[in-house]
Short mmCIF file of C-alpha atoms and ligand atoms in Angstrom, two decimals:
data_model
loop_
_atom_site.label_atom_id
_atom_site.label_comp_id
_atom_site.label_asym_id
_atom_site.label_seq_id
_atom_site.Cartn_x
_atom_site.Cartn_y
_atom_site.Cartn_z
CA MET A 9 31.45 7.75 -24.60
CA PRO A 10 27.99 8.23 -23.09
CA THR A 11 26.18 4.95 -22.52
CA ILE A 12 22.58 3.98 -23.03
CA ALA A 13 20.93 2.35 -20.02
CA ASN A 14 17.57 0.63 -19.81
CA ALA A 15 15.00 2.61 -17.86
CA TYR A 16 11.29 2.96 -17.12
CA VAL A 17 10.09 6.27 -18.47
CA ALA A 18 7.04 8.51 -17.97
CA SER A 19 6.36 10.34 -21.22
CA SER A 20 3.49 12.45 -19.83
CA PRO A 21 1.57 12.85 -16.55
CA THR A 22 -0.98 10.28 -17.70
CA SER A 23 1.20 7.82 -19.63
CA GLY A 24 2.19 5.61 -16.72
CA LEU A 25 5.73 4.23 -16.85
CA GLU A 26 6.91 2.29 -19.89
CA PRO A 27 10.17 0.57 -20.85
CA GLY A 28 12.65 2.89 -22.54
CA THR A 29 16.24 4.06 -22.31
CA VAL A 30 18.25 6.89 -20.84
CA GLU A 31 21.66 8.29 -21.80
CA ARG A 32 24.28 8.36 -19.04
CA ARG A 33 27.23 10.72 -19.38
CA ASP A 34 30.75 9.46 -19.74
CA SER A 35 32.42 9.25 -16.30
CA GLY A 36 34.42 12.40 -15.56
CA ASP A 37 37.51 12.50 -13.34
CA PHE A 38 35.45 12.65 -10.13
CA ASP A 39 32.56 10.46 -11.26
CA VAL A 40 31.44 7.05 -10.10
CA ARG A 41 29.56 4.78 -12.51
CA ILE A 42 27.11 2.66 -10.55
CA SER A 43 25.48 -0.56 -11.64
CA ILE A 44 22.07 -0.17 -10.00
CA LYS A 45 20.79 -3.29 -8.22
CA TYR A 46 17.64 -2.02 -6.46
CA THR A 47 15.59 1.18 -6.49
CA GLY A 48 12.88 1.99 -3.97
CA ILE A 49 9.53 3.50 -4.93
CA CYS A 50 9.09 6.72 -2.95
CA HIS A 51 5.68 8.41 -2.90
CA SER A 52 7.48 11.47 -4.34
CA ASP A 53 8.18 9.43 -7.50
CA ILE A 54 4.42 9.15 -7.97
CA HIS A 55 3.80 12.87 -7.32
CA ALA A 56 6.51 13.67 -9.92
CA ALA A 57 5.66 11.06 -12.57
CA ARG A 58 2.02 12.15 -12.51
CA GLY A 59 2.86 15.86 -12.75
CA GLU A 60 1.33 16.65 -9.35
CA TRP A 61 4.15 19.13 -8.75
CA SER A 62 4.85 22.12 -10.99
CA GLY A 63 7.87 22.19 -13.29
CA ILE A 64 8.00 18.50 -14.20
CA ASN A 65 9.72 17.86 -17.55
CA TYR A 66 8.99 14.80 -19.68
CA PRO A 67 10.22 12.30 -20.65
CA LEU A 68 11.01 11.63 -16.99
CA VAL A 69 12.88 8.81 -15.25
CA VAL A 70 12.15 8.93 -11.51
CA GLY A 71 13.81 7.07 -8.60
CA HIS A 72 15.97 8.46 -5.79
CA GLU A 73 16.39 5.46 -3.53
CA ILE A 74 19.25 3.81 -5.35
CA ALA A 75 21.48 0.97 -4.16
CA GLY A 76 24.11 -0.64 -6.35
CA VAL A 77 27.73 -1.52 -6.92
CA VAL A 78 30.52 0.69 -8.30
CA GLU A 79 31.30 -0.40 -11.85
CA ALA A 80 33.95 2.20 -12.80
CA ILE A 81 35.55 5.31 -11.33
CA GLY A 82 37.11 8.45 -12.75
CA ARG A 83 40.88 8.79 -12.43
CA LYS A 84 40.72 11.30 -9.53
CA VAL A 85 38.12 9.45 -7.44
CA THR A 86 39.32 8.62 -3.91
CA LEU A 87 36.13 8.05 -1.93
CA HIS A 88 34.88 4.90 -3.66
CA ALA A 89 36.41 1.91 -5.43
CA VAL A 90 35.21 -0.54 -8.06
CA GLY A 91 33.10 -3.23 -6.37
CA ASP A 92 32.00 -1.01 -3.43
CA ARG A 93 28.36 -1.18 -2.34
CA VAL A 94 26.98 2.34 -2.69
CA GLY A 95 23.81 4.38 -2.68
CA VAL A 96 22.41 7.59 -4.16
CA GLY A 97 19.58 9.59 -2.68
CA CYS A 98 17.54 12.63 -3.68
CA PHE A 99 20.28 14.89 -5.02
CA VAL A 100 23.43 14.37 -7.07
CA ASP A 101 25.15 17.77 -6.85
CA SER A 102 24.96 21.22 -5.24
CA CYS A 103 26.97 24.46 -5.42
CA ARG A 104 29.45 23.29 -2.69
CA ASP A 105 30.07 26.92 -1.82
CA CYS A 106 27.04 28.40 -0.07
CA VAL A 107 26.69 28.48 3.72
CA ASN A 108 24.35 25.48 3.73
CA CYS A 109 26.57 23.35 1.49
CA CYS A 110 29.55 24.24 3.69
CA GLU A 111 27.54 23.09 6.73
CA GLY A 112 26.91 19.75 5.01
CA GLU A 113 23.23 20.59 4.44
CA GLN A 114 23.39 20.27 0.66
CA GLN A 115 19.66 19.59 0.40
CA TYR A 116 19.15 23.25 1.36
CA CYS A 117 21.77 24.57 -1.12
CA LEU A 118 21.04 28.24 -1.78
CA GLN A 119 21.63 27.70 -5.51
CA GLY A 120 19.27 24.72 -5.42
CA ALA A 121 20.67 21.21 -5.12
CA THR A 122 20.65 19.18 -8.32
CA SER A 123 17.88 16.63 -7.86
CA THR A 124 18.52 13.06 -8.90
CA TYR A 125 15.74 13.48 -11.46
CA ASN A 126 13.88 16.38 -13.08
CA SER A 127 16.83 18.72 -12.66
CA PHE A 128 19.77 19.85 -14.80
CA GLY A 129 23.35 18.82 -14.06
CA ARG A 130 26.46 20.99 -14.43
CA ASP A 131 26.75 19.57 -17.94
CA GLY A 132 23.41 21.23 -18.75
CA LEU A 133 21.77 17.88 -19.37
CA PRO A 134 18.59 16.74 -17.63
CA THR A 135 19.13 14.37 -14.71
CA ALA A 136 17.44 10.97 -14.77
CA GLY A 137 16.74 8.84 -11.71
CA GLY A 138 17.15 5.30 -10.55
CA TYR A 139 14.41 3.42 -12.42
CA SER A 140 17.29 2.37 -14.62
CA THR A 141 20.19 -0.06 -14.83
CA SER A 142 22.99 2.44 -14.21
CA ILE A 143 23.80 6.00 -13.14
CA VAL A 144 26.88 8.26 -13.12
CA VAL A 145 27.29 10.50 -10.05
CA ASP A 146 30.03 12.72 -8.61
CA GLU A 147 31.83 10.81 -5.83
CA ASN A 148 30.92 13.40 -3.18
CA TYR A 149 27.22 12.65 -3.59
CA VAL A 150 27.55 8.86 -3.38
CA LEU A 151 26.99 7.11 -0.04
CA SER A 152 28.77 3.98 1.22
CA ILE A 153 26.42 1.18 2.24
CA PRO A 154 27.78 -0.63 5.32
CA ASP A 155 28.21 -4.41 5.08
CA GLY A 156 25.49 -5.19 7.60
CA ILE A 157 22.61 -4.02 5.36
CA SER A 158 21.52 -5.85 2.21
CA LEU A 159 21.28 -3.69 -0.90
CA GLN A 160 17.53 -4.23 -1.21
CA ASP A 161 16.88 -3.16 2.38
CA ALA A 162 19.33 -0.26 2.05
CA ALA A 163 17.79 1.34 -1.06
CA PRO A 164 14.84 2.95 0.80
CA LEU A 165 17.18 4.39 3.40
CA MET A 166 18.48 6.82 0.76
CA CYS A 167 15.25 8.85 0.96
CA ALA A 168 12.80 7.37 3.48
CA GLY A 169 15.54 6.57 5.99
CA ILE A 170 17.29 9.94 5.97
CA THR A 171 14.06 11.94 5.71
CA MET A 172 13.03 10.47 9.08
CA TYR A 173 16.47 10.23 10.70
CA SER A 174 17.21 13.92 10.11
CA PRO A 175 14.26 15.42 12.04
CA LEU A 176 14.54 12.72 14.72
CA ARG A 177 18.19 13.71 15.28
CA ASN A 178 17.66 17.44 14.87
CA TRP A 179 14.77 17.50 17.38
CA ARG A 180 16.69 15.13 19.68
CA ALA A 181 14.60 11.97 19.78
CA GLY A 182 15.91 9.74 22.56
CA PRO A 183 15.08 8.35 25.98
CA ARG A 184 12.10 10.05 27.69
CA LYS A 185 11.05 11.73 24.41
CA ARG A 186 7.51 10.87 23.39
CA VAL A 187 7.56 10.69 19.60
CA ALA A 188 4.58 10.05 17.32
CA ILE A 189 4.72 9.20 13.64
CA ILE A 190 1.61 9.97 11.56
CA GLY A 191 1.18 7.50 8.66
CA MET A 192 3.04 4.21 8.61
CA GLY A 193 4.07 3.87 4.98
CA GLY A 194 7.59 3.96 3.51
CA LEU A 195 8.79 6.97 5.50
CA GLY A 196 6.69 6.23 8.56
CA HIS A 197 7.88 2.67 9.13
CA MET A 198 11.51 3.81 9.00
CA GLY A 199 10.63 6.61 11.41
CA VAL A 200 9.27 4.08 13.88
CA LYS A 201 12.33 1.84 13.63
CA ILE A 202 14.85 4.68 13.89
CA ALA A 203 13.08 6.54 16.71
CA ALA A 204 12.77 3.31 18.70
CA ALA A 205 16.47 2.54 18.14
CA MET A 206 17.29 6.05 19.41
CA GLY A 207 15.53 5.09 22.64
CA ALA A 208 12.41 7.25 22.22
CA GLU A 209 8.94 6.18 23.30
CA VAL A 210 7.23 5.77 19.93
CA THR A 211 3.54 6.01 19.08
CA VAL A 212 2.04 5.39 15.64
CA LEU A 213 -0.99 7.36 14.46
CA SER A 214 -2.46 5.43 11.53
CA GLN A 215 -5.76 5.60 9.69
CA SER A 216 -6.76 2.13 10.89
CA LEU A 217 -5.65 -0.59 13.28
CA LYS A 218 -4.49 -2.83 10.39
CA LYS A 219 -0.76 -2.20 10.88
CA GLN A 220 -0.70 -2.41 14.67
CA GLU A 221 1.13 -5.73 14.95
CA ASP A 222 3.80 -4.58 12.51
CA ALA A 223 4.24 -1.26 14.33
CA LEU A 224 4.87 -3.03 17.63
CA ARG A 225 7.36 -5.31 15.87
CA PHE A 226 9.20 -2.22 14.53
CA GLY A 227 9.52 -0.92 18.09
CA ALA A 228 6.43 1.23 18.68
CA GLN A 229 4.99 1.21 22.18
CA GLY A 230 1.67 2.83 21.32
CA TYR A 231 -0.59 2.62 18.27
CA TYR A 232 -3.81 4.55 17.67
CA SER A 233 -6.30 4.93 14.87
CA THR A 234 -6.80 8.53 13.75
CA SER A 235 -10.33 7.66 12.64
CA GLU A 236 -11.33 7.22 16.30
CA PRO A 237 -12.11 10.62 17.93
CA GLU A 238 -11.13 9.17 21.35
CA THR A 239 -7.50 8.97 20.13
CA PHE A 240 -7.31 12.77 20.19
CA GLU A 241 -8.86 12.94 23.66
CA TYR A 242 -6.61 10.25 25.07
CA LEU A 243 -3.33 11.63 23.70
CA LYS A 244 -4.05 15.33 24.35
CA GLY A 245 -0.84 17.07 25.49
CA GLN A 246 1.00 13.73 25.70
CA LEU A 247 3.63 14.05 22.95
CA ASP A 248 6.93 15.92 22.56
CA LEU A 249 7.57 15.42 18.84
CA ILE A 250 5.15 14.52 16.05
CA ILE A 251 6.34 13.80 12.51
CA SER A 252 3.70 13.75 9.78
CA THR A 253 4.43 11.66 6.69
CA VAL A 254 0.95 12.10 5.24
CA SER A 255 0.55 13.53 1.75
CA ALA A 256 -3.20 14.09 2.09
CA ASP A 257 -4.85 17.03 3.89
CA ILE A 258 -4.52 16.70 7.65
CA ASP A 259 -6.14 18.53 10.55
CA VAL A 260 -3.02 20.24 11.87
CA ASP A 261 -4.87 21.79 14.84
CA ALA A 262 -6.01 18.36 16.02
CA TYR A 263 -2.43 17.03 15.93
CA LEU A 264 -0.96 20.14 17.55
CA SER A 265 -3.33 19.61 20.49
CA LEU A 266 -1.47 16.36 21.20
CA LEU A 267 1.79 18.21 21.91
CA ALA A 268 2.94 18.99 25.44
CA LEU A 269 4.44 22.38 26.38
CA GLY A 270 7.10 23.39 23.84
CA GLY A 271 6.47 20.33 21.65
CA THR A 272 7.11 20.32 17.90
CA MET A 273 5.21 18.97 14.94
CA VAL A 274 7.41 18.40 11.88
CA LEU A 275 5.92 18.04 8.42
CA VAL A 276 7.76 15.79 5.98
CA GLY A 277 4.74 14.58 3.98
CA LEU A 278 3.76 16.93 1.18
CA PRO A 279 0.02 17.59 0.84
CA SER A 280 -0.79 19.20 -2.51
CA LYS A 281 -3.03 21.91 -0.99
CA PRO A 282 -2.02 24.60 1.53
CA LEU A 283 -2.54 23.62 5.15
CA SER A 284 -4.16 25.91 7.69
CA GLN A 285 -3.98 26.05 11.44
CA ARG A 286 -5.09 28.35 14.23
CA ALA A 287 -2.46 30.54 15.87
CA TRP A 288 -3.93 29.55 19.23
CA SER A 289 -2.95 25.90 18.68
CA LEU A 290 0.68 27.05 18.81
CA ILE A 291 0.37 29.87 21.34
CA ALA A 292 -1.58 27.89 23.92
CA MET A 293 1.39 25.62 24.76
CA ARG A 294 4.36 27.37 23.10
CA ARG A 295 4.22 24.74 20.38
CA ASN A 296 6.23 24.69 17.16
CA LEU A 297 5.27 23.73 13.63
CA ALA A 298 8.23 22.89 11.39
CA GLY A 299 9.22 21.16 8.16
CA SER A 300 12.21 19.07 7.16
CA LYS A 301 13.67 17.99 3.82
CA MET A 302 15.77 14.82 3.42
CA GLY A 303 19.24 15.22 5.00
CA GLY A 304 22.76 16.21 3.94
CA ILE A 305 25.44 13.80 2.74
CA ARG A 306 27.25 13.63 6.10
CA GLN A 307 24.05 12.96 8.03
CA THR A 308 22.92 10.41 5.44
CA GLN A 309 26.17 8.49 5.92
CA GLU A 310 25.71 8.77 9.71
CA MET A 311 22.16 7.37 9.29
CA LEU A 312 23.49 4.40 7.30
CA GLU A 313 26.07 3.62 10.03
CA PHE A 314 23.36 4.01 12.68
CA CYS A 315 21.05 1.60 10.83
CA ALA A 316 23.87 -0.95 10.37
CA ALA A 317 24.87 -0.72 14.04
CA ASN A 318 21.26 -1.26 15.11
CA GLY A 319 20.40 -3.96 12.57
CA LEU A 320 17.87 -1.71 10.80
CA GLY A 321 16.79 -1.80 7.19
CA ALA A 322 13.55 -1.16 5.34
CA GLU A 323 10.79 -3.80 5.13
CA VAL A 324 10.63 -4.33 1.40
CA GLU A 325 8.54 -6.06 -1.21
CA VAL A 326 10.77 -6.67 -4.23
CA ILE A 327 9.00 -6.29 -7.57
CA ARG A 328 9.82 -6.47 -11.27
CA ALA A 329 9.87 -3.31 -13.38
CA GLY A 330 6.71 -4.43 -15.18
CA GLN A 331 4.82 -4.16 -11.87
CA ILE A 332 5.67 -0.47 -11.24
CA ASN A 333 2.34 0.99 -12.37
CA GLU A 334 0.44 -1.50 -10.23
CA ALA A 335 2.77 -0.75 -7.30
CA PHE A 336 2.05 3.00 -7.68
CA GLU A 337 -1.67 2.25 -7.23
CA ARG A 338 -0.98 0.15 -4.18
CA VAL A 339 1.12 2.93 -2.61
CA LEU A 340 -1.76 5.36 -3.22
CA GLY A 341 -4.10 2.91 -1.50
CA SER A 342 -1.78 2.66 1.57
CA ASP A 343 -1.31 -1.01 0.61
CA VAL A 344 2.47 -1.29 0.85
CA HIS A 345 4.43 -3.26 3.43
CA TYR A 346 6.38 -1.05 3.66
CA ARG A 347 8.41 -0.10 0.60
CA PHE A 348 8.35 -1.47 -2.93
CA VAL A 349 11.85 -2.00 -4.26
CA ILE A 350 12.43 -2.69 -7.95
CA ASP A 351 14.90 -5.38 -9.01
CA ALA A 352 17.05 -3.41 -11.48
CA THR A 353 17.84 -6.50 -13.58
CA THR A 354 14.24 -6.26 -14.82
CA PHE A 355 14.45 -2.73 -16.29
P1 NAP B 423 3.57 6.26 1.61
O1 NAP B 423 4.41 5.04 1.62
O2 NAP B 423 2.41 6.34 0.70
O3 NAP B 423 3.12 6.53 3.14
C1 NAP B 423 2.23 7.56 3.49
C2 NAP B 423 1.31 7.05 4.60
O4 NAP B 423 0.42 8.12 4.93
C3 NAP B 423 0.42 5.90 4.19
O5 NAP B 423 1.01 4.65 4.30
C4 NAP B 423 -0.73 6.07 5.18
O6 NAP B 423 -0.35 5.48 6.43
C5 NAP B 423 -0.81 7.57 5.38
N1 NAP B 423 -1.91 8.13 4.56
C6 NAP B 423 -2.12 7.96 3.24
N2 NAP B 423 -3.23 8.59 2.86
C7 NAP B 423 -3.74 9.18 3.94
C8 NAP B 423 -4.89 9.99 4.19
N3 NAP B 423 -5.76 10.30 3.21
N4 NAP B 423 -5.09 10.45 5.45
C9 NAP B 423 -4.23 10.13 6.44
N5 NAP B 423 -3.13 9.35 6.26
C10 NAP B 423 -2.89 8.90 5.03
O7 NAP B 423 4.44 7.54 1.23
P2 NAP B 423 5.96 7.88 1.58
O8 NAP B 423 6.83 7.43 0.48
O9 NAP B 423 6.22 7.48 2.97
O10 NAP B 423 5.94 9.47 1.46
C11 NAP B 423 5.08 10.25 2.28
C12 NAP B 423 5.08 11.70 1.87
O11 NAP B 423 6.36 12.26 2.16
C13 NAP B 423 4.87 11.98 0.38
O12 NAP B 423 4.09 13.18 0.26
C14 NAP B 423 6.25 12.24 -0.16
O13 NAP B 423 6.25 13.03 -1.31
C15 NAP B 423 6.84 12.97 1.02
N6 NAP B 423 8.32 12.94 1.11
C16 NAP B 423 8.92 14.03 1.66
C17 NAP B 423 10.28 14.05 1.83
C18 NAP B 423 10.94 15.22 2.50
O14 NAP B 423 12.15 15.38 2.35
N7 NAP B 423 10.22 16.01 3.27
C19 NAP B 423 11.06 12.96 1.42
C20 NAP B 423 10.41 11.86 0.88
C21 NAP B 423 9.04 11.86 0.73
P3 NAP B 423 -1.42 4.70 7.35
O15 NAP B 423 -1.95 3.60 6.49
O16 NAP B 423 -0.59 4.25 8.49
O17 NAP B 423 -2.45 5.71 7.74
ZN1 ZN B 424 11.73 10.19 -1.73
ZN1 ZN B 425 25.12 25.33 -2.02
#
């Protein structure tokens, strides 16, 4: 029998989120039913709930930073057991057959991975995210949360953590690599912690000096305000890898000028308007401009083990469901330290 779970629902781009319910499918043979304990608020939830991306269907339940406990399993499930601490990130299924799925890069599935919300599952029903009390997910798309990380600190790792870990790993952050993170919000603060734990020399490029003390505590060695023109003079040609988490328009040429020979700037933040940059900014120093989307299941599990081994988790502010709309405004105002996490008992 399908079950009805409490949820916070957006009924239109302007409605805000209101209490409601969502139907969860009956657990199939390979499904895991998860009692959600905490869900992080990713900036993408705000873009989606407010219809800032095309193709958003309402009513919509967002949330793809889910941490909880396994409540029930299908009869053929082998990867998880009742009582296990588990997580779910940005996607809940993929074709499992294309070259990217076979490489463990399900987020780049050629058929399109099934997003945790605003997608359609194999059953043809719309998917609904983690702003809810429970969720049913195929065992292959469920992560194991290591003992060393609390569920509330682990929830944001499911998106923010892996979205930063993946480019840091893929572009080989480590000793003697000079890495800069632009924007120290949910993604950015995890980027600082993870890059520092990988042994890289980490610099934060933030709009103001307000978060400097926190950045140094997370492991950054340098911190600069992007509103000071001297920052761009001082750091010219000094960086090997820059990751931008900013969702507003940014001056890509100015940031590219900070890269040394062969350096790479990776975009993970999603500005709503097209970006532009001069070819010369790349050509002048054989620089690269790239993008990166979340991470596959295997790399996400690797990230969780890495975080546990290095004592890393997100810095969270736990809120009640009734505070979500206010929290959205605070995220938009860069007033979050550094991820809001919703206590799922309050949905
Ligand atoms: P967030 O918590 O709001 O952090 C973004 C940070 O960007 C802010 O804290 C702020 O840092 C900086 N910022 C904000 N407005 C700015 C402006 N006008 N100019 C310059 N900097 C500004 O958001 P998030 O959850 O980390 O997500 C960031 C972006 O990544 C969103 O667009 C989200 O949709 C996207 N995202 C992408 C992926 C992916 O797979 N690629 C995954 C998840 C999220 P300072 O205060 O330090 O300046
Ligand atoms: Zn996200
Ligand atoms: Zn695929």
